[in-house]
PDB file of C-alpha atoms and ligand atoms in Angstrom:
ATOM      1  CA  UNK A   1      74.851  64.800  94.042  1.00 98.00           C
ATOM      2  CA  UNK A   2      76.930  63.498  91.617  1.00 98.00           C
ATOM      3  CA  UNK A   3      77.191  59.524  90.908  1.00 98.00           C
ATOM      4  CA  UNK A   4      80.595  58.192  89.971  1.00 98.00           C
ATOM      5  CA  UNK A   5      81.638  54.339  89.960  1.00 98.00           C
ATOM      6  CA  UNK A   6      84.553  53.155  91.423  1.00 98.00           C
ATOM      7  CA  UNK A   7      85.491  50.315  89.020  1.00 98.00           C
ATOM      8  CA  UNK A   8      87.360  49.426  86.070  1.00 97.00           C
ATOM      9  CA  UNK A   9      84.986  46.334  84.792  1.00 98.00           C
ATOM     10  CA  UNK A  10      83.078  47.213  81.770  1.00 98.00           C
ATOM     11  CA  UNK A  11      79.996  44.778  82.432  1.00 98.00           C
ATOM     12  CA  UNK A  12      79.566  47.350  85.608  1.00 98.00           C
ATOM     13  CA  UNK A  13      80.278  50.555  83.800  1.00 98.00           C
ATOM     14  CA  UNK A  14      77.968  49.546  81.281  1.00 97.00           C
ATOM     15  CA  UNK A  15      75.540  48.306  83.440  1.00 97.00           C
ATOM     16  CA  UNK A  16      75.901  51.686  86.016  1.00 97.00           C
ATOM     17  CA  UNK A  17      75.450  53.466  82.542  1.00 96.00           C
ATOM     18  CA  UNK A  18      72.211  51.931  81.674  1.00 97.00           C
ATOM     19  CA  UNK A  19      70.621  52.734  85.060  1.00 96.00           C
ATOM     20  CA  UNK A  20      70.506  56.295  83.935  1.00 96.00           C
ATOM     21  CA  UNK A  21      72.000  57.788  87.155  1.00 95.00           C
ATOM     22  CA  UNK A  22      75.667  57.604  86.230  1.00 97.00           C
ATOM     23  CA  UNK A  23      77.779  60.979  86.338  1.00 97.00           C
ATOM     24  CA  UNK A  24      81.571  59.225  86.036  1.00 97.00           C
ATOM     25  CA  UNK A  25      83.856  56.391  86.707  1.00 98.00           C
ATOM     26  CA  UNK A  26      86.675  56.644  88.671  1.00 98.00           C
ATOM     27  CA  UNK A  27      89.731  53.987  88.578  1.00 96.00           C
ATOM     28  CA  UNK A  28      93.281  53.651  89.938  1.00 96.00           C
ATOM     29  CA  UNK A  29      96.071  51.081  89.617  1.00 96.00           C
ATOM     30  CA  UNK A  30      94.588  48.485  91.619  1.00 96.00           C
ATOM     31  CA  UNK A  31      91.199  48.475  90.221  1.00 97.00           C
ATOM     32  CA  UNK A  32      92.882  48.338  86.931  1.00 96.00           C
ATOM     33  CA  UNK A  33      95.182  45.268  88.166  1.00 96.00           C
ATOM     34  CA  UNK A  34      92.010  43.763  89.436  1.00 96.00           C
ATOM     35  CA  UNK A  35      90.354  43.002  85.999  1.00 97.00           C
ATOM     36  CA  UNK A  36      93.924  41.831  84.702  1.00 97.00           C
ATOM     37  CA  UNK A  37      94.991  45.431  82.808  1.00 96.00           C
ATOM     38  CA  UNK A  38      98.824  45.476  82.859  1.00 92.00           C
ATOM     39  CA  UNK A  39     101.488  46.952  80.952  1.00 93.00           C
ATOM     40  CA  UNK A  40     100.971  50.734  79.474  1.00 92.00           C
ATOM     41  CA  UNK A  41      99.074  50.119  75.994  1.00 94.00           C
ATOM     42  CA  UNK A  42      96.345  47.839  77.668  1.00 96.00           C
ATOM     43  CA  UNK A  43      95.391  50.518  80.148  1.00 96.00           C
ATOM     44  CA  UNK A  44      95.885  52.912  77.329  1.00 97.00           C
ATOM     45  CA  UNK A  45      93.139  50.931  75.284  1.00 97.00           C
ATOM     46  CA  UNK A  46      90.696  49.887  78.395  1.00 97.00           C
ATOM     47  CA  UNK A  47      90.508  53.716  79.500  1.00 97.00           C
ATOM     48  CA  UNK A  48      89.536  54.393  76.041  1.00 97.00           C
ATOM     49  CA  UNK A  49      86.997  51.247  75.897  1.00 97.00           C
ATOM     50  CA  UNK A  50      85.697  53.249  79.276  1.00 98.00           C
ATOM     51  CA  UNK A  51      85.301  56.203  77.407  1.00 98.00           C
ATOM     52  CA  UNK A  52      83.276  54.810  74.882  1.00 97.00           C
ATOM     53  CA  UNK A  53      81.226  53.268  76.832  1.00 97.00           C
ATOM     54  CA  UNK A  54      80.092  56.131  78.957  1.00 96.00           C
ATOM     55  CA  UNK A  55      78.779  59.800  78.663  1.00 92.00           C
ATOM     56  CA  UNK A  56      80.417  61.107  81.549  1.00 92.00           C
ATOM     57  CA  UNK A  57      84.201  62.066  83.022  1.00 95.00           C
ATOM     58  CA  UNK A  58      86.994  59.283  83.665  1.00 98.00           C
ATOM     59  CA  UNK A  59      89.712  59.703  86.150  1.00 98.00           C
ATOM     60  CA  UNK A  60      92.689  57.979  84.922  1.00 98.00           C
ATOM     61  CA  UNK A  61      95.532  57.615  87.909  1.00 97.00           C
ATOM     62  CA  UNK A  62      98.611  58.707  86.919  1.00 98.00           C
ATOM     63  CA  UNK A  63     101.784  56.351  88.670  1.00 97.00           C
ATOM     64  CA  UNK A  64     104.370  58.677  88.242  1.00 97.00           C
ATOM     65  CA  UNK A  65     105.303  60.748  91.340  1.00 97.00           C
ATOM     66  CA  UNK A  66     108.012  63.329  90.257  1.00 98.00           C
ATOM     67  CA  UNK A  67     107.213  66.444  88.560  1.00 98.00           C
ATOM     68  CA  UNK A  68     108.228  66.110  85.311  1.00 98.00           C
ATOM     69  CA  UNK A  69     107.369  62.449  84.851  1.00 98.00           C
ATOM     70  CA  UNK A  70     103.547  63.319  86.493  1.00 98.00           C
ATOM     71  CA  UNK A  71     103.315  66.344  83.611  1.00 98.00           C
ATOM     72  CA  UNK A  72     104.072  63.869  80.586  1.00 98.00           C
ATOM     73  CA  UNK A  73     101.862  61.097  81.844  1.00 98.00           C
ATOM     74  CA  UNK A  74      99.228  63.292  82.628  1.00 98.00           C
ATOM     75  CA  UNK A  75      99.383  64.910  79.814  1.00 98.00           C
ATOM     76  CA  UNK A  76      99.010  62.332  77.476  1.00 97.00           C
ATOM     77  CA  UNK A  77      96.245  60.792  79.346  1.00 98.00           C
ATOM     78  CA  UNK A  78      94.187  63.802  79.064  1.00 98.00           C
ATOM     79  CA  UNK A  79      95.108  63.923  75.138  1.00 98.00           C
ATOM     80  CA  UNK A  80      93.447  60.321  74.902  1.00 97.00           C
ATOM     81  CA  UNK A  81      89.987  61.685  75.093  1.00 97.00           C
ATOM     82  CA  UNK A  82      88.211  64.420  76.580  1.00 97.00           C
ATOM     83  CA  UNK A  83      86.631  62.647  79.401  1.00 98.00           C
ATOM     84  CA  UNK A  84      89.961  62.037  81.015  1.00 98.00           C
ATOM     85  CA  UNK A  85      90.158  63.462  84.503  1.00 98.00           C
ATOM     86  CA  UNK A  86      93.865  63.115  85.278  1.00 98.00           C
ATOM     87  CA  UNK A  87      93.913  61.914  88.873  1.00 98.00           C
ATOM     88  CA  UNK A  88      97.339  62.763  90.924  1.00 98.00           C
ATOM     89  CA  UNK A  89      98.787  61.334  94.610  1.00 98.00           C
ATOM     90  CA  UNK A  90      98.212  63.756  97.184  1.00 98.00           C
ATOM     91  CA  UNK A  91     102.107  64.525  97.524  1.00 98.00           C
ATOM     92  CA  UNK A  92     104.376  67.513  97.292  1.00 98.00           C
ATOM     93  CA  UNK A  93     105.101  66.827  93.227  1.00 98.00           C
ATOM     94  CA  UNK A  94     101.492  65.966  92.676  1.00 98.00           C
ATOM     95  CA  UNK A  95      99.804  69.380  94.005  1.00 98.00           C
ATOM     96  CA  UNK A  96     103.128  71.216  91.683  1.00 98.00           C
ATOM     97  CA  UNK A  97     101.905  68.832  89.050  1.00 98.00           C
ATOM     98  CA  UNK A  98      97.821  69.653  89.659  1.00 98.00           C
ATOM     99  CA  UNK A  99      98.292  73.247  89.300  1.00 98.00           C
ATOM    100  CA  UNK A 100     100.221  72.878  86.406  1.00 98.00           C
ATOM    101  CA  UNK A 101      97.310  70.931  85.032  1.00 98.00           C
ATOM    102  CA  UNK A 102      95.063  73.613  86.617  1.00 98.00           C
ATOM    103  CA  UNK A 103      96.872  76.311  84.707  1.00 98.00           C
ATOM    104  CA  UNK A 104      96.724  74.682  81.252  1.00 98.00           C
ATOM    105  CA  UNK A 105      93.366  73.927  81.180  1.00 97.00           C
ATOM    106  CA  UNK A 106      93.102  70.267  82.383  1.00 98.00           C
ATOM    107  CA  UNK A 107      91.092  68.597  84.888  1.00 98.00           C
ATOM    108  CA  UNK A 108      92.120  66.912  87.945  1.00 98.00           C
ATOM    109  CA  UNK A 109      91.142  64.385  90.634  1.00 98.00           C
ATOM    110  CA  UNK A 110      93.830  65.058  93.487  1.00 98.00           C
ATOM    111  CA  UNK A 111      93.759  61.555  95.311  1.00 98.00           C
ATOM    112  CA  UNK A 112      94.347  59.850  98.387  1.00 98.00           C
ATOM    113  CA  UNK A 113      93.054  62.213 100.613  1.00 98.00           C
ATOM    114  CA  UNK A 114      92.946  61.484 104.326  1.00 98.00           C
ATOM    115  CA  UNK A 115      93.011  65.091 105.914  1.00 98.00           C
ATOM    116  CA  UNK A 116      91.603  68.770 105.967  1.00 98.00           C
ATOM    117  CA  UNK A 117      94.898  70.047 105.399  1.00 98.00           C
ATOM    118  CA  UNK A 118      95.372  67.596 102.283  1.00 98.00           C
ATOM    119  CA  UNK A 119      91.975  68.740 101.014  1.00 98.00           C
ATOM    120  CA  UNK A 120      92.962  72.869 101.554  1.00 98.00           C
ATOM    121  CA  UNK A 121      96.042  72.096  99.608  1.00 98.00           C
ATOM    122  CA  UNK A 122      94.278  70.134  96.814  1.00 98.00           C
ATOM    123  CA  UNK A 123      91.840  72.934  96.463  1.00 98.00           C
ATOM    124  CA  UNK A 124      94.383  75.846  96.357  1.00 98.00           C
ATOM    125  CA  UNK A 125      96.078  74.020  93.815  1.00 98.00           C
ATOM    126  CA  UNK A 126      92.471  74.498  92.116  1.00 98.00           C
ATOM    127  CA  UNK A 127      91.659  70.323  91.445  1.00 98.00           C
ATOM    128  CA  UNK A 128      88.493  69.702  89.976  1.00 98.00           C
ATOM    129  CA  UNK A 129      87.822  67.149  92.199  1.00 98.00           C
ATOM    130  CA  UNK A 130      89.493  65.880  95.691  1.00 98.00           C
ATOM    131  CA  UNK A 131      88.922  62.725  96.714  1.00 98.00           C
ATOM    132  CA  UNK A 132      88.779  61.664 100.688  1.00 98.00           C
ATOM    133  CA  UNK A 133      88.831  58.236 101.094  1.00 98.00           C
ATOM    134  CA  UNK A 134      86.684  57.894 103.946  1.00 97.00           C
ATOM    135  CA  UNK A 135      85.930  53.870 103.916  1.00 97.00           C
ATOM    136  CA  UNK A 136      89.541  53.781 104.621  1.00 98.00           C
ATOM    137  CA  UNK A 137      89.596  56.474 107.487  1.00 98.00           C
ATOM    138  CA  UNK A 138      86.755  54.412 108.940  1.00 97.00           C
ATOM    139  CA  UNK A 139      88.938  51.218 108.649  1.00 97.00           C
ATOM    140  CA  UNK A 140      91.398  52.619 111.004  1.00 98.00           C
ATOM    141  CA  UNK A 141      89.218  53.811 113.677  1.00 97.00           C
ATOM    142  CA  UNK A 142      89.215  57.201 112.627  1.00 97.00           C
ATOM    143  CA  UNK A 143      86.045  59.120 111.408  1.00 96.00           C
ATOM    144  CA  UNK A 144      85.904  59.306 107.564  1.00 98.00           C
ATOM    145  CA  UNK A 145      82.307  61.162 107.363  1.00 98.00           C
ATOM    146  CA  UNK A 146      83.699  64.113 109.842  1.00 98.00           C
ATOM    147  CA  UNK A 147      86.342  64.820 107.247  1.00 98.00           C
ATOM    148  CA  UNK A 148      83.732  65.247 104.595  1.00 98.00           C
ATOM    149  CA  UNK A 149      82.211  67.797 106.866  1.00 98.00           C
ATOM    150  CA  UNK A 150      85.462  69.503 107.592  1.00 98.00           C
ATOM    151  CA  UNK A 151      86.202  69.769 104.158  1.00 98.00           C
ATOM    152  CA  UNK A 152      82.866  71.225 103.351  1.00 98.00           C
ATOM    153  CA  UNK A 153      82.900  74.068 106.088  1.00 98.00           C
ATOM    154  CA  UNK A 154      86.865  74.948 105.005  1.00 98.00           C
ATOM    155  CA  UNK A 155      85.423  75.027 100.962  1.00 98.00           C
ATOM    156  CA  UNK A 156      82.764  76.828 102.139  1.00 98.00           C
ATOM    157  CA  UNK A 157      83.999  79.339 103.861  1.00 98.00           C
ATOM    158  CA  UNK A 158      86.519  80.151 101.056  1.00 98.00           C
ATOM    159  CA  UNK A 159      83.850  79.675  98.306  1.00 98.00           C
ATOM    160  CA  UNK A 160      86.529  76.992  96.942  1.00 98.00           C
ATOM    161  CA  UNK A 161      85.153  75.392  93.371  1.00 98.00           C
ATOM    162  CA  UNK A 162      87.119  72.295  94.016  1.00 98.00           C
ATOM    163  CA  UNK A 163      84.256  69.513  93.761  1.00 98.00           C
ATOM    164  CA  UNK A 164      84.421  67.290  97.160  1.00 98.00           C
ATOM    165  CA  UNK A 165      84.543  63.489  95.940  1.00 98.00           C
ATOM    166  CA  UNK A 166      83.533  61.084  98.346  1.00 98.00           C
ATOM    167  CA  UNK A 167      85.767  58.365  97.892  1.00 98.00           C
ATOM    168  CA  UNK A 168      86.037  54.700  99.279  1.00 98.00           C
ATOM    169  CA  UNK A 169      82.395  53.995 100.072  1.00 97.00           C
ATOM    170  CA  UNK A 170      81.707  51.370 101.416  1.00 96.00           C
ATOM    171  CA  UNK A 171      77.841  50.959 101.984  1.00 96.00           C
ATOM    172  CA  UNK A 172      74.661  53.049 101.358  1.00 96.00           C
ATOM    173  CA  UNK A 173      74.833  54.757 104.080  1.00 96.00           C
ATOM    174  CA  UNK A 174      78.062  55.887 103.653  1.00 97.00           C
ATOM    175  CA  UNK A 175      76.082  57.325 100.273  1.00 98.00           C
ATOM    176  CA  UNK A 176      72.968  58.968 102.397  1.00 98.00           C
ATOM    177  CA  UNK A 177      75.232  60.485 104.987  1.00 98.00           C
ATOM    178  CA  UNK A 178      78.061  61.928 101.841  1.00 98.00           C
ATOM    179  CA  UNK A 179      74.668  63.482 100.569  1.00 98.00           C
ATOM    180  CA  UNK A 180      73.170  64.810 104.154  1.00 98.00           C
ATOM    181  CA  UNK A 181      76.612  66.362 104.184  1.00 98.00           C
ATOM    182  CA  UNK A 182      77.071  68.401 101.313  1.00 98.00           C
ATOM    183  CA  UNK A 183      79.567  65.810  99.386  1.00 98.00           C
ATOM    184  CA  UNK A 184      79.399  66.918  95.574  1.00 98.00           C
ATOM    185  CA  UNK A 185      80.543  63.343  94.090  1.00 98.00           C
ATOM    186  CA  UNK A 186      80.297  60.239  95.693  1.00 98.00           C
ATOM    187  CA  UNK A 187      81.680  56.951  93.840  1.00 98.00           C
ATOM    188  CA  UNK A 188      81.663  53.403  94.989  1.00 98.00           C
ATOM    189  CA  UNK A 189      81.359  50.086  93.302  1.00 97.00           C
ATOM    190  CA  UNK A 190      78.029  48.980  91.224  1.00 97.00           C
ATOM    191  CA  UNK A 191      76.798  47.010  94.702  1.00 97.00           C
ATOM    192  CA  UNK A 192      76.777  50.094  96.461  1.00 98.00           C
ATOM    193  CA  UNK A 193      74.546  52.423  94.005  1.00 97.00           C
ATOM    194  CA  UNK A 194      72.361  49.069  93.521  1.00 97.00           C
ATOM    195  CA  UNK A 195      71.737  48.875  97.321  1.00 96.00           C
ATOM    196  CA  UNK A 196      70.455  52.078  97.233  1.00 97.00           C
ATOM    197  CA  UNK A 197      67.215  50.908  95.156  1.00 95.00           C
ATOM    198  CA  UNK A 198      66.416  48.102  98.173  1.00 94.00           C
ATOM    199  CA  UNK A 199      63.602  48.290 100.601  1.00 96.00           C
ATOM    200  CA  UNK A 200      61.798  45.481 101.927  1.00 97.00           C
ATOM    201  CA  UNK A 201      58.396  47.704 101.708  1.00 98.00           C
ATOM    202  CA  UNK A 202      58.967  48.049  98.497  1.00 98.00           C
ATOM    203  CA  UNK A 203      58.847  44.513  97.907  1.00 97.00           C
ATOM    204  CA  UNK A 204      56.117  43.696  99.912  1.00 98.00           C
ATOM    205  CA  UNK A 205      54.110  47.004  98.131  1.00 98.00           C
ATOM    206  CA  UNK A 206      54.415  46.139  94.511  1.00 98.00           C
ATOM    207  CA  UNK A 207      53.980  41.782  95.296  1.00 98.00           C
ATOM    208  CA  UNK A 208      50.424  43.034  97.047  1.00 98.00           C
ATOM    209  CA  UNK A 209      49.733  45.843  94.240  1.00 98.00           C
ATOM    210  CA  UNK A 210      50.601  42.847  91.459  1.00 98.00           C
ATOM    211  CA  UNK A 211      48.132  40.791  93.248  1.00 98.00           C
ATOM    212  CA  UNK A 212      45.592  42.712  93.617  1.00 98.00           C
ATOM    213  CA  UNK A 213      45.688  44.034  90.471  1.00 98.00           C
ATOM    214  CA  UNK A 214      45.990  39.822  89.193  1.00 97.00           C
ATOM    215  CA  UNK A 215      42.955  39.658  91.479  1.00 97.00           C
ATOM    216  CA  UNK A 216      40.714  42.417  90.064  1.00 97.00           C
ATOM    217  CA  UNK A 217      41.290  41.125  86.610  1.00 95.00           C
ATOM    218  CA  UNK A 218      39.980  37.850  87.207  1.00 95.00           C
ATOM    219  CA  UNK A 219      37.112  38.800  88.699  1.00 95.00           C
ATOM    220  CA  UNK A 220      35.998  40.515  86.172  1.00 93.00           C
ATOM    221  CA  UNK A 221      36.978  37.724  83.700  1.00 91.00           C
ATOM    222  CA  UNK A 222      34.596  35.489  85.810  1.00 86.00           C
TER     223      UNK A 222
HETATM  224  O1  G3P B 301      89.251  54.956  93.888  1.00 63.76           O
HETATM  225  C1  G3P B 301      89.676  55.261  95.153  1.00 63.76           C
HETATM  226  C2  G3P B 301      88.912  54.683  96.303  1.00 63.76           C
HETATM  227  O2  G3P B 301      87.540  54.787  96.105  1.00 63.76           O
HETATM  228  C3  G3P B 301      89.389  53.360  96.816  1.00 63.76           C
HETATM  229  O3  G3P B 301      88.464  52.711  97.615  1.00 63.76           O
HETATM  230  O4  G3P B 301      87.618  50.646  98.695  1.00 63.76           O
HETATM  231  O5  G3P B 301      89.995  50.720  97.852  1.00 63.76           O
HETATM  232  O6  G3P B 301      89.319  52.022  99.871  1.00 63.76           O
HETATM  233  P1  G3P B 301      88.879  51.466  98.566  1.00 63.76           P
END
């Protein structure tokens, strides 16, 4: 399974980076607005600082949502370095616009996901990735891990190479359960892959082994 991190602050990317573990970041427009990135030449330059930073893929959102105007953005964000992963809406223009991409050789993350039928479309379209934002599904009441599974039997079946990214994570279970299910990519924020390292065991297993071990070396000190 594939780790991505759902962020746009470069303390977290970097620090996701040093773990070892990380696969690619994923932002949007509101991630970006979150750490204070406005107007077009600062995103330009902080998806580049991104790129620099890791050794992995970068989905950069595009906020156009006609045709044409998804093309040229798209385009030029996948010029700004080869990590870019153009990401595109999940609406009529977008799925025109990700085969388009599909067709001239560049990647794409088809976003905001929230049904099987979305996901079918993204995938005939041939995105690299599709992204089901289940955290969200689950905020409504509705099941966000049974669309993962949907999605996986419908790729499945078809032997679809569109890579299922599990998208708006909430917890570590959310991570455990993407992975029971067959998710190819999950991404979430730093807290989330961090959580994955806790167990109180392990606490309580290396404090005793660190003592004893204290404890044997005295001993034979004395
Ligand atoms: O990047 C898209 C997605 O992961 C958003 O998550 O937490 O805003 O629902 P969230």
């Amino acid at each position: 399974m594939k780790f991505f991190i759902d962020t746009a602050n470069l303390d977290q990317i970097k620090e996701a980076q040093d773990l070892g573990v990380l696969d690619g970041v994923t932002t949007n427009p509101s991630l970006m607005a979150k750490e204070g990135i406005t107007g077009d030449e600062n995103v330009i330059k902080h998806y580049l600082a991104i790129c620099d930073i890791v050794d992995a893929n970068v989905s950069a959102e595009v906020i156009s949502t006609d045709f044409e105007s998804i093309i040229k953005e798209g385009e030029a964000l996948a010029k700004l370095n080869e990590k870019i992963v153009v990401k595109v809406p999940m609406i009529k223009d977008g799925v025109k616009a990700i085969k388009y991409f599909t067709d001239h050789g560049i990647k794409t993350n088809c976003t905001l996901v929230f049904s099987a039928g979305q996901a079918l479309l993204a995938a005939k379209a041939g995105a690299t990735f599709v992204s089901p934002f289940l955290g969200r599904l689950d905020d409504i009441g509705t099941d966000g891990l049974g669309l993962i599974e949907e999605i996986r039997l419908i790729y499945d079946n078809y032997g679809y190479e569109t890579q299922i990214l599990a998208a708006s994570i909430r917890h570590s279970m959310h991570v455990i359960e993407c992975a029971k299910l067959g998710a190819d990519v999950m991404t979430s924020p730093l807290s989330v892959i961090l959580g994955l390292l806790k167990h109180p065991l392990t606490d309580t297993g290396l404090a005793t082994f660190l003592a004893d071990h204290a404890k044997a070396a005295a001993a034979a000190k004395a």
